[in-house]
Amino acid sequence: MDEQALLGLNPNADARYRQRAMAYFEQLKESQDAWEVCAEALAKGIYNDDHVKFFCFQVLEHQIKYRHAGLSAVQQQLIRETLMKWLQCQLMNSQPEKPFIRNKAAQVFALTFVMEYVTLWPKFFFDILSLVGLNPHGVDIYLRTLMAIDAEVVDRDILHSPEARNHLPFSRNTLIKDTMREQCIPNLVESWFQILQAYQQSHPELTCQCLEVVGAYVSWIDLNLIANDRFVNLLLSHMSVEELREEACDCLFEIVNKGMDPVDKTKLVESLCQVLQSAGFFNVEQEEDVDFLAKFSRLVNGMGQSLVLSWTKLVKAGNVKVAADTLQAVEAKVPLLLQLLVHEDDDISANIVGFCYDYLHVLKQLPQLTDQQKANIEAIMLAVMKKLTYDDEYNFENEGEDEAMFVEYRKQLKMLLDRLAQVSPELLLEAVRRVFTNTMQNWQTALFMEVEVAIRLLYMLGEALPASHGAHFSGDTAKTSALQDMMRTLVSCGVSGYQHTSVSLEFFETVVRYDKFFIVEPQHIPNVLMAFLDQRGLRHSSPKVRSRVAYLFSRFVKTLHKHMNAFIEDILSRIQDLLELTPPENGFPALLTSDDQLFMFETAGVLIVNGESPAERKQALMRSLLTPLMDAFRLLLAKLPQETEEERQAALADCLSHAVGFASPLRICDMFCDMLHLSLLAKGAKT
């Protein structure tokens, strides 16, 4: 091999050597037989440098992947012999290769398997297992190869449409799996059992690898090979070993997730649950390892969803007796579900949401609910309300990955709340009303997260209990009365003055969601208008609040402008300074961004145009609104031709553009455009 070129494989090599290495790689790839020197280097262990070993595997990989069909029988045999000789060397080495080399070797083994198993190398697994026995280094390569094979022949990300089934790789993979099921899967399963049994104490990392293999293969092999007393008892014993239990959880989850007859699935899940419960795993509050609990929660979720699916199938088939037994099995898991759902760690809670959602769907289908089921519904409601609450660590000023994850988790909880509303709207309405009322009575002394979630729950009712065109305050008397009471409390109890951005935002979001309330009770409009206009809203210390309130205020006014005639001039007076065009050299940050100001101009226009004042008065109000804007526009326009710096020109142009945008909703932007056009012509600019 070109030793000079191989120097370029080192990540620290200079560019010249790296280029030579790349050229050498291309040469070896394209040559008919030059790759054989790489095969020899691997088989004889000529090089100790890890980068050279990896390079040799890459060259071999290219030949197998892209040129296998063009290789002679002798060359194909050389590849097989190279791999087996390299594997034999691993058994004798005192230290294993680096993980990245073992992974690349496993990929090459897997590619060779895919190309040759059905036709040229039917004894692939027999040869490997005969060679490695229970040698730890050999078992490691064997397990990595199995995972690489699974990745090659089972693509779980592709929806297998009828068209895809006729595609060559799909047909090839189906043939490989069918052949494996017929010829070698029982032997592979037996090897897994031996590995799990032999290494659970001495080599936990190999045991975990093996559990991962079992979990991957169980989706497409005969489940009876795994779901039997011998195997399941071994897996359950791993649940009590700290280093193994997370991977054992994942493996059991895959077993439970396997499609099978509903009666058999119920028996399997129930037998697993009995063993787990008797071993103390259901005592969630005593477990301190949150990483394990997150895996366990996922397993319980899988078991619960499997039972619900079995119940659905049994009901559909008319198997009433077994369906009733399965429903009883589902109900028995609810206490555990609630423990996990309400757990302080959100990952643990999020992993059980699927089962909770499906359980509520079951209750929705029942003709009548028992007292226990009603109690379960209420317990789930309380858990959801508790988990919707922000924690102390949430960073509202600089929201990062953790905050984004909580926002997504809240969306999952909202789905549960919506489902709760479908199952028992009366219970949900009453529960929210109770929490909301208690919190609003003591908002001055309550923590911000308690106040925020109370208002948030009221806000979420708007979607959970939908109404046509937002007409929440007509129709069902019980619902409208409860919502009206809560809205009346919200706008009159003074909570709009709570000093926290999350509470401020939630207050205004809720006011606008239920803007039809103010048509029913317009006497509350003045108080809410003041909240919008003062330091609680448009003049809040937080730019985030000010920006959102500018948009929400425009929506509020569009809905209720007919009820605001008495306040129009007062509103325009109070927002006048917020409508000023801020020149770039001002140096003072504006309260509102240009986008926010656009909403404010639109709002002002809506108020003036739709007011009941005489035409002359409307014209006067419009003039007072636009004159400062036009004066500022002329001033900036005069400066534009005099400015020589490109950056300053761009800043002035942006400001002028915003002025045109502000005027657009008021239908006078053509005048601004004409003035700008004349100014540019005067400067001799191209238009």
XYZ file of C-alpha atoms in Angstrom:
687
model
C 0.000 0.000 0.000
C 1.032 3.611 -0.563
C 2.492 4.429 2.852
C 2.792 8.149 2.046
C -0.893 8.304 1.133
C -1.842 6.482 4.343
C -0.248 9.287 6.372
C -3.057 11.544 5.135
C -5.654 9.431 6.966
C -4.634 10.963 10.272
C -7.059 13.794 11.162
C -4.067 15.979 12.092
C -2.312 15.497 8.743
C -1.759 18.564 6.567
C -3.950 19.250 3.526
C -1.436 17.895 0.999
C -1.330 14.461 2.621
C -5.111 14.409 3.078
C -5.619 15.106 -0.627
C -3.223 12.307 -1.516
C -5.119 9.927 0.810
C -8.417 10.819 -0.866
C -6.927 10.249 -4.315
C -5.554 6.880 -3.184
C -8.973 5.902 -1.801
C -10.590 6.684 -5.174
C -7.892 4.684 -6.958
C -8.437 1.616 -4.774
C -12.222 1.873 -5.140
C -12.136 1.963 -8.925
C -9.462 -0.649 -9.494
C -10.517 -4.206 -10.350
C -8.175 -5.818 -7.856
C -6.177 -3.129 -5.980
C -8.689 -3.401 -3.082
C -7.263 -6.851 -2.412
C -4.265 -5.271 -0.644
C -6.747 -3.832 1.892
C -8.297 -7.266 2.342
C -4.836 -8.732 2.966
C -3.997 -5.970 5.457
C -7.167 -6.747 7.455
C -6.785 -10.527 7.318
C -3.143 -10.448 8.474
C -3.469 -7.509 10.871
C -0.577 -5.713 9.134
C -1.423 -2.208 10.403
C -1.870 -1.037 13.978
C -3.066 2.447 13.040
C -6.842 2.690 13.648
C -7.365 5.111 10.773
C -5.703 2.733 8.315
C -7.858 -0.181 9.539
C -10.992 1.945 9.100
C -9.779 2.963 5.640
C -9.337 -0.685 4.616
C -12.878 -1.522 5.740
C -14.188 1.464 3.767
C -12.508 0.206 0.585
C -13.911 -3.291 1.191
C -17.370 -1.836 1.887
C -17.353 -0.003 -1.448
C -16.525 -3.190 -3.369
C -19.320 -5.164 -1.666
C -21.900 -2.423 -1.941
C -21.348 -1.296 -5.514
C -19.277 -3.932 -7.357
C -20.174 -7.246 -5.773
C -21.945 -8.634 -8.845
C -18.865 -7.903 -10.996
C -16.438 -9.729 -8.712
C -15.202 -13.183 -9.671
C -16.084 -16.190 -7.497
C -12.497 -16.186 -6.233
C -12.711 -12.526 -5.230
C -16.037 -13.091 -3.467
C -14.481 -15.985 -1.580
C -11.545 -13.702 -0.673
C -13.965 -11.248 0.976
C -15.545 -14.046 3.034
C -12.140 -15.384 4.099
C -10.890 -11.870 4.936
C -13.826 -11.202 7.240
C -13.535 -14.535 9.040
C -9.747 -14.187 9.467
C -10.175 -10.660 10.840
C -12.842 -11.970 13.241
C -10.538 -14.781 14.351
C -7.850 -12.197 15.151
C -10.329 -10.376 17.409
C -10.763 -13.501 19.540
C -7.054 -13.580 20.287
C -6.519 -9.855 20.904
C -6.196 -8.838 24.543
C -7.958 -5.531 23.855
C -10.936 -5.013 21.522
C -10.760 -2.635 18.569
C -12.073 0.891 18.973
C -15.906 1.076 18.746
C -15.855 2.972 15.429
C -13.821 0.162 13.815
C -16.087 -2.548 15.263
C -19.144 -0.697 13.946
C -17.629 -0.370 10.477
C -16.660 -4.064 10.515
C -20.239 -4.973 11.486
C -21.556 -2.914 8.552
C -19.254 -4.768 6.157
C -20.328 -8.143 7.610
C -23.982 -7.097 7.229
C -23.512 -5.939 3.608
C -21.813 -9.209 2.754
C -24.669 -11.098 4.418
C -27.299 -9.199 2.412
C -25.470 -9.893 -0.842
C -24.599 -13.558 -0.237
C -26.760 -15.201 2.443
C -29.551 -16.571 0.250
C -27.301 -17.805 -2.568
C -23.592 -17.966 -1.687
C -23.223 -18.042 2.098
C -26.214 -19.837 3.674
C -24.044 -20.889 6.640
C -23.177 -17.271 7.480
C -24.457 -17.416 11.079
C -23.337 -20.992 11.636
C -19.789 -20.052 10.604
C -19.709 -16.971 12.846
C -21.237 -18.688 15.883
C -18.954 -21.722 15.477
C -15.968 -19.390 15.455
C -16.817 -16.957 18.255
C -18.507 -19.316 20.753
C -18.845 -17.259 23.934
C -15.660 -15.237 23.444
C -16.569 -11.688 24.605
C -14.752 -9.911 21.746
C -16.333 -12.211 19.195
C -19.807 -11.941 20.734
C -19.517 -8.161 20.574
C -18.877 -8.251 16.794
C -21.662 -10.843 16.333
C -24.221 -8.636 18.140
C -23.140 -5.498 16.277
C -23.472 -7.429 13.012
C -26.997 -8.541 13.934
C -28.015 -4.922 14.558
C -26.455 -3.863 11.248
C -28.342 -6.661 9.447
C -31.608 -5.573 11.055
C -30.939 -2.005 9.875
C -30.319 -3.302 6.324
C -33.327 -5.606 5.952
C -35.936 -3.956 8.225
C -36.477 -0.279 7.400
C -39.049 0.828 9.968
C -39.220 4.360 8.576
C -40.701 3.349 5.222
C -44.442 2.864 4.759
C -44.688 -0.357 2.815
C -47.166 0.553 0.083
C -48.078 -1.982 -2.643
C -45.745 -0.087 -5.006
C -42.873 -0.343 -2.515
C -43.413 -4.092 -2.162
C -42.539 -4.551 -5.818
C -39.334 -2.570 -5.398
C -36.175 -4.687 -5.642
C -34.660 -3.973 -2.180
C -38.029 -4.653 -0.532
C -38.402 -7.988 -2.351
C -34.810 -8.908 -1.529
C -35.266 -8.050 2.161
C -38.501 -10.048 2.352
C -36.735 -13.060 0.856
C -33.853 -12.708 3.332
C -36.194 -12.518 6.340
C -38.275 -15.479 5.112
C -35.125 -17.537 4.605
C -33.806 -16.582 8.040
C -37.101 -17.568 9.679
C -36.922 -20.986 7.995
C -33.236 -21.722 8.478
C -31.571 -19.940 11.366
C -33.784 -17.809 13.631
C -34.306 -20.550 16.295
C -30.522 -20.990 16.480
C -30.012 -17.223 16.771
C -32.586 -17.017 19.578
C -30.828 -19.838 21.396
C -27.511 -17.981 21.060
C -29.133 -14.855 22.539
C -30.401 -16.833 25.515
C -26.920 -18.265 26.126
C -25.327 -14.800 25.890
C -27.897 -13.228 28.243
C -27.410 -16.023 30.734
C -23.625 -16.161 30.514
C -22.793 -12.457 30.656
C -25.432 -10.852 32.882
C -22.911 -10.484 35.714
C -19.478 -10.500 34.082
C -20.177 -8.341 30.990
C -23.286 -6.177 31.477
C -22.455 -4.152 28.347
C -22.706 -7.314 26.185
C -25.955 -8.267 27.918
C -27.388 -4.826 27.091
C -26.284 -5.210 23.462
C -28.004 -8.579 23.313
C -31.208 -7.189 24.834
C -31.162 -4.512 22.129
C -30.848 -7.222 19.468
C -33.790 -9.179 20.926
C -35.878 -6.004 21.010
C -35.076 -5.260 17.364
C -35.696 -8.775 16.006
C -38.846 -9.556 17.994
C -40.892 -7.340 15.652
C -40.417 -9.735 12.710
C -39.711 -13.192 14.117
C -42.036 -15.748 15.721
C -42.934 -14.251 19.115
C -43.296 -17.684 20.709
C -39.518 -18.064 20.492
C -39.168 -15.126 22.913
C -42.504 -14.866 24.760
C -42.070 -18.073 26.738
C -41.422 -18.752 30.404
C -37.722 -19.476 29.984
C -36.923 -16.285 28.079
C -39.333 -13.904 29.821
C -38.201 -15.026 33.284
C -34.608 -14.295 32.268
C -35.615 -10.832 31.025
C -37.546 -10.144 34.213
C -34.511 -11.122 36.288
C -32.569 -8.451 34.391
C -35.115 -5.892 35.605
C -33.589 -6.253 39.062
C -30.015 -5.589 37.883
C -29.181 -1.882 37.870
C -26.911 -1.977 34.797
C -29.392 -4.037 32.768
C -32.863 -2.889 33.754
C -33.238 0.050 31.352
C -32.372 -2.128 28.346
C -34.552 -4.952 29.756
C -37.458 -2.468 29.907
C -36.955 -1.556 26.250
C -36.779 -5.227 25.287
C -39.999 -6.085 27.169
C -41.657 -3.049 25.544
C -40.853 -4.419 22.065
C -42.239 -7.840 23.049
C -45.469 -6.280 24.347
C -45.712 -4.096 21.246
C -45.657 -7.090 18.899
C -48.915 -7.664 17.035
C -50.712 -10.820 18.155
C -54.104 -12.354 18.976
C -55.946 -10.130 21.519
C -56.618 -12.965 23.974
C -52.971 -14.077 23.896
C -51.800 -10.454 24.184
C -53.935 -9.904 27.282
C -52.541 -13.086 28.884
C -48.962 -12.031 28.090
C -49.395 -8.503 29.469
C -51.161 -9.718 32.585
C -48.477 -12.307 33.339
C -45.777 -9.626 32.943
C -47.687 -7.233 35.189
C -48.151 -9.827 37.914
C -44.431 -10.550 38.044
C -43.466 -6.842 37.932
C -45.981 -5.978 40.643
C -44.900 -8.799 42.931
C -41.266 -7.689 42.453
C -42.223 -4.202 43.718
C -41.857 -2.267 40.444
C -45.316 -0.698 40.822
C -44.147 1.173 43.933
C -43.101 4.150 41.832
C -42.706 6.600 44.719
C -39.911 4.467 46.195
C -37.820 4.572 42.998
C -35.225 7.356 42.779
C -33.668 6.546 39.383
C -35.603 8.799 36.980
C -33.865 7.382 33.886
C -35.124 3.914 34.735
C -38.579 5.238 35.613
C -38.795 6.937 32.207
C -38.139 3.540 30.571
C -40.550 1.803 32.958
C -43.239 4.395 32.203
C -42.792 3.692 28.497
C -43.178 -0.055 29.202
C -46.364 0.501 31.239
C -47.640 2.728 28.442
C -47.010 -0.068 25.931
C -48.746 -2.644 28.134
C -51.733 -0.349 28.697
C -52.117 0.528 25.024
C -51.834 -3.160 24.095
C -54.663 -4.023 26.500
C -56.832 -1.210 25.095
C -56.187 -2.465 21.546
C -57.093 -6.011 22.616
C -60.321 -4.711 24.210
C -61.213 -2.847 21.006
C -60.678 -5.966 18.884
C -62.645 -8.173 21.288
C -65.600 -5.744 21.398
C -65.601 -5.582 17.609
C -65.576 -9.388 17.423
C -68.480 -9.594 19.899
C -66.442 -11.480 22.499
C -68.247 -9.839 25.436
C -66.906 -11.968 28.311
C -63.211 -11.685 27.417
C -63.655 -7.999 26.508
C -65.033 -7.365 30.003
C -62.049 -9.192 31.543
C -59.657 -7.135 29.413
C -61.359 -3.887 30.452
C -60.949 -4.984 34.067
C -57.239 -5.517 33.363
C -57.024 -1.989 31.900
C -58.797 -0.504 34.938
C -56.383 -2.290 37.263
C -53.471 -0.349 35.697
C -55.051 3.093 36.296
C -53.548 3.619 39.801
C -50.081 2.981 38.325
C -50.914 5.219 35.352
C -51.826 8.054 37.746
C -48.608 7.656 39.747
C -46.557 7.970 36.562
C -48.675 10.744 35.041
C -48.341 12.980 38.082
C -44.616 12.265 38.598
C -42.553 15.425 38.988
C -40.253 14.399 36.123
C -41.953 15.424 32.865
C -40.278 12.710 30.763
C -41.752 10.014 33.008
C -45.158 11.677 32.810
C -45.008 12.244 29.034
C -44.254 8.551 28.403
C -47.602 7.456 29.892
C -49.804 10.030 28.098
C -50.614 7.622 25.229
C -52.136 5.002 27.558
C -54.044 7.702 29.431
C -55.472 9.087 26.188
C -56.522 5.619 24.992
C -58.114 4.800 28.368
C -60.227 7.952 28.167
C -61.234 6.944 24.650
C -62.472 3.614 26.050
C -64.540 5.414 28.699
C -66.024 7.649 26.015
C -67.414 4.551 24.278
C -69.052 3.061 27.367
C -72.830 3.561 27.713
C -72.574 4.373 31.422
C -69.689 5.138 33.781
C -69.241 3.515 37.188
C -68.407 5.561 40.279
C -64.824 4.268 40.105
C -64.479 5.336 36.462
C -65.794 8.802 37.337
C -63.238 8.941 40.154
C -60.516 7.938 37.660
C -61.583 10.734 35.315
C -61.400 13.274 38.126
C -58.004 11.976 39.236
C -56.673 12.296 35.677
C -58.064 15.856 35.493
C -56.286 16.836 38.696
C -53.053 15.239 37.469
C -53.243 17.114 34.148
C -53.955 20.408 35.924
C -50.994 19.870 38.227
C -48.631 18.926 35.393
C -49.643 21.916 33.263
C -48.021 24.128 35.911
C -44.655 25.800 35.194
C -41.805 24.955 37.552
C -39.409 27.398 39.223
C -36.640 26.689 36.713
C -38.546 27.771 33.590
C -36.612 30.649 32.001
C -39.139 33.064 30.503
C -36.507 35.605 29.419
C -34.266 33.177 27.549
C -36.250 30.125 26.489
C -33.989 27.243 25.482
C -34.272 23.518 24.762
C -35.718 22.597 28.173
C -38.401 25.258 27.838
C -39.245 24.105 24.296
C -39.636 20.525 25.573
C -42.038 21.691 28.287
C -44.098 23.587 25.709
C -44.375 20.375 23.656
C -45.276 18.403 26.785
C -48.013 20.956 27.533
C -49.451 20.273 24.076
C -49.717 16.581 24.985
C -51.504 17.486 28.214
C -53.881 19.714 26.246
C -54.822 16.654 24.141
C -55.714 14.858 27.374
C -57.780 17.815 28.524
C -59.650 17.849 25.201
C -60.326 14.116 25.532
C -61.508 14.599 29.130
C -63.983 17.180 27.828
C -65.346 14.617 25.360
C -65.755 11.981 28.082
C -67.266 14.194 30.770
C -67.618 17.909 29.946
C -69.565 18.579 33.152
C -66.809 17.134 35.361
C -64.113 19.100 33.520
C -66.038 22.361 33.699
C -66.652 21.933 37.406
C -63.021 20.970 38.133
C -61.640 23.973 36.226
C -64.176 26.280 37.868
C -63.160 25.064 41.323
C -59.413 25.545 40.685
C -59.928 28.895 38.962
C -62.213 30.359 41.615
C -60.018 29.283 44.533
C -56.911 30.730 42.874
C -58.507 34.053 41.884
C -59.754 34.576 45.435
C -56.151 34.528 46.663
C -54.169 35.654 43.611
C -52.268 38.342 45.529
C -50.540 35.721 47.692
C -50.416 32.850 45.169
C -47.293 31.817 43.256
C -47.151 32.981 39.626
C -47.354 29.420 38.263
C -50.555 28.761 40.212
C -52.164 31.954 38.881
C -50.978 31.310 35.316
C -52.264 27.732 35.174
C -55.653 28.734 36.623
C -56.141 31.291 33.817
C -54.635 28.853 31.304
C -57.249 26.237 32.200
C -60.018 28.760 31.552
C -58.372 29.577 28.209
C -58.095 25.878 27.271
C -61.801 25.309 27.935
C -62.440 27.389 24.810
C -61.135 24.540 22.639
C -61.992 21.655 24.938
C -65.661 22.745 24.955
C -65.961 24.081 21.390
C -68.654 26.530 20.336
C -69.667 27.615 16.852
C -67.882 30.861 15.939
C -66.764 31.351 19.536
C -70.357 31.636 20.822
C -69.478 30.346 24.298
C -72.060 32.555 25.977
C -75.221 31.259 24.349
C -76.877 27.830 24.349
C -76.182 25.360 27.168
C -77.060 27.291 30.345
C -74.771 25.376 32.706
C -71.747 25.915 30.468
C -72.451 29.576 29.649
C -73.184 30.389 33.285
C -69.907 28.819 34.458
C -67.825 30.498 31.751
C -69.510 33.848 32.363
C -68.852 33.627 36.089
C -65.176 32.835 35.499
C -64.743 35.619 32.939
C -66.471 38.093 35.258
C -64.066 37.087 38.015
C -61.045 37.297 35.688
C -61.691 40.872 34.566
C -62.840 42.238 37.913
C -60.599 40.621 40.539
C -57.507 42.672 39.635
C -55.328 39.731 38.541
C -54.382 41.673 35.389
C -51.956 43.533 37.636
C -50.026 40.392 38.664
C -46.316 41.068 38.193
C -45.231 38.161 35.989
C -45.018 38.014 32.196
C -46.664 34.577 31.968
C -49.717 35.766 33.937
C -49.942 39.003 31.935
C -49.845 37.134 28.624
C -52.354 34.519 29.751
C -54.753 37.231 30.957
C -54.843 39.016 27.596
C -54.924 35.765 25.578
C -57.969 34.655 27.569
C -59.732 38.019 27.316
C -59.415 37.897 23.512
C -60.396 34.222 23.260
C -63.650 35.035 25.057
C -64.181 38.489 23.517
C -67.875 37.613 22.967
C -68.287 37.788 26.754
C -68.059 41.576 26.509
C -71.041 41.652 24.146
C -73.054 39.991 26.921
C -71.544 42.107 29.690
C -70.180 45.294 28.043
C -69.852 47.050 31.404
C -66.441 45.350 31.800
C -64.974 46.845 28.592
C -63.567 50.052 30.219
C -61.558 48.108 32.820
C -60.127 45.767 30.214
C -59.315 48.660 27.860
C -57.294 50.280 30.628
C -55.429 47.019 31.183
C -54.566 46.909 27.475
C -53.414 50.545 27.431
C -51.391 50.918 30.629
C -48.327 49.241 32.182
C -50.187 45.924 32.332
C -50.316 45.713 28.531
C -48.917 48.023 25.850
C -46.599 49.722 28.370
C -45.480 46.546 30.128
C -41.790 46.296 31.038
C -41.419 43.139 28.885
C -41.046 43.642 25.089
C -42.533 40.170 24.618
C -45.731 41.168 26.448
C -45.982 44.536 24.669
C -45.601 42.915 21.267
C -48.213 40.230 21.877
C -50.640 42.705 23.436
C -50.407 44.994 20.369
C -51.694 42.111 18.227
C -54.316 41.003 20.760
C -55.576 44.575 21.177
C -56.210 44.814 17.422
C -58.277 41.610 17.584
C -60.176 42.818 20.644
C -61.081 46.115 18.956
C -62.117 44.461 15.681
C -64.658 42.327 17.549
C -65.975 44.985 19.931
C -65.555 48.353 18.163
C -69.336 48.881 18.156
C -69.198 48.970 21.964
C -66.299 51.433 22.119
C -67.760 54.660 20.704
C -67.595 56.383 24.068
C -63.868 55.577 24.426
C -62.480 56.180 20.914
C -60.904 59.591 21.510
C -59.520 58.533 24.874
C -57.938 55.443 23.291
C -56.421 57.473 20.427
C -55.023 59.968 22.904
C -53.440 57.231 25.029
C -51.778 55.460 22.094
C -50.598 58.596 20.248
C -46.975 58.319 21.437
C -46.901 54.621 20.512
C -47.629 55.541 16.886
C -44.629 57.833 16.450
C -42.240 56.993 13.622
C -38.934 56.364 15.392
C -35.945 57.702 13.381
C -32.833 55.489 13.423
C -30.638 58.157 15.061
C -33.030 58.513 17.990
C -30.902 56.299 20.225
C -33.856 55.349 22.438
C -35.455 51.928 21.944
C -39.105 52.248 20.945
C -41.749 50.599 23.117
C -43.155 48.816 20.062
C -41.484 47.328 16.999
C -42.554 48.455 13.543
C -44.630 45.254 13.178
C -46.389 46.013 16.471
C -47.024 49.597 15.366
C -48.656 48.269 12.209
C -51.299 46.566 14.378
C -51.749 49.780 16.348
C -52.340 51.914 13.232
C -54.795 49.314 11.974
C -56.590 49.407 15.338
C -56.761 53.204 15.290
C -58.168 53.120 11.760
C -60.851 50.588 12.744
C -61.925 52.738 15.691
C -62.148 55.959 13.641
C -63.799 54.504 10.539
C -66.377 52.453 12.468
C -67.140 55.110 15.080
C -70.452 56.925 15.203
C -68.915 60.422 15.061
C -69.944 62.803 12.231
C -67.828 62.675 9.079
C -66.079 65.962 9.936
C -65.031 64.656 13.329
C -63.725 61.418 11.758
C -61.652 63.479 9.328
C -60.230 65.528 12.192
C -59.332 62.371 14.125
C -57.703 60.848 11.028
C -55.695 64.047 10.509
C -54.479 64.038 14.105
C -53.493 60.396 13.636
C -51.637 60.939 10.350
C -50.134 64.415 10.628
C -47.273 63.346 12.963
C -46.597 60.376 10.676
C -46.494 62.554 7.548
C -44.287 65.176 9.246
C -41.813 62.506 10.315
C -41.962 60.979 6.838
C -41.104 64.342 5.181
C -38.256 64.926 7.633
C -36.681 61.542 6.956
C -37.296 61.897 3.247
C -35.373 65.153 3.204
C -32.444 63.460 4.919
C -32.284 60.525 2.499
C -30.623 62.373 -0.457
C -28.074 63.956 1.894
C -26.964 60.689 3.450
C -23.754 59.180 2.015
C -23.212 56.099 4.217
C -24.883 52.978 2.842
C -25.813 51.663 6.273
C -27.522 54.943 7.234
C -29.294 55.073 3.867
C -30.668 51.560 4.470
C -31.838 52.525 7.978
C -33.647 55.603 6.667
C -35.161 53.619 3.811
C -36.444 51.012 6.306
C -38.028 53.741 8.400
C -39.705 55.272 5.335
C -40.894 51.835 4.248
C -42.490 51.300 7.663
C -44.307 54.622 7.324
C -45.794 53.464 4.009
C -46.781 50.212 5.717
C -48.474 52.063 8.576
C -50.456 54.129 6.106
C -51.522 51.085 4.091
C -54.480 50.045 6.296
C -55.634 53.677 6.204
C -55.697 53.720 2.366
C -53.341 56.690 1.974
C -50.068 54.922 1.203
C -50.148 56.092 -2.469
C -49.411 59.647 -1.293
C -46.349 58.447 0.622
C -45.144 56.405 -2.339
C -45.436 59.449 -4.648
C -43.430 61.591 -2.222
C -40.736 58.894 -1.965
C -40.640 58.497 -5.754
C -40.093 62.243 -6.296
C -37.332 62.292 -3.679
C -35.476 59.452 -5.382
C -35.800 61.179 -8.759
C -34.400 64.347 -7.254
C -31.360 62.415 -6.094
C -30.946 60.837 -9.528
C -31.414 57.326 -8.229
C -32.651 54.564 -10.519
C -36.305 53.727 -9.962
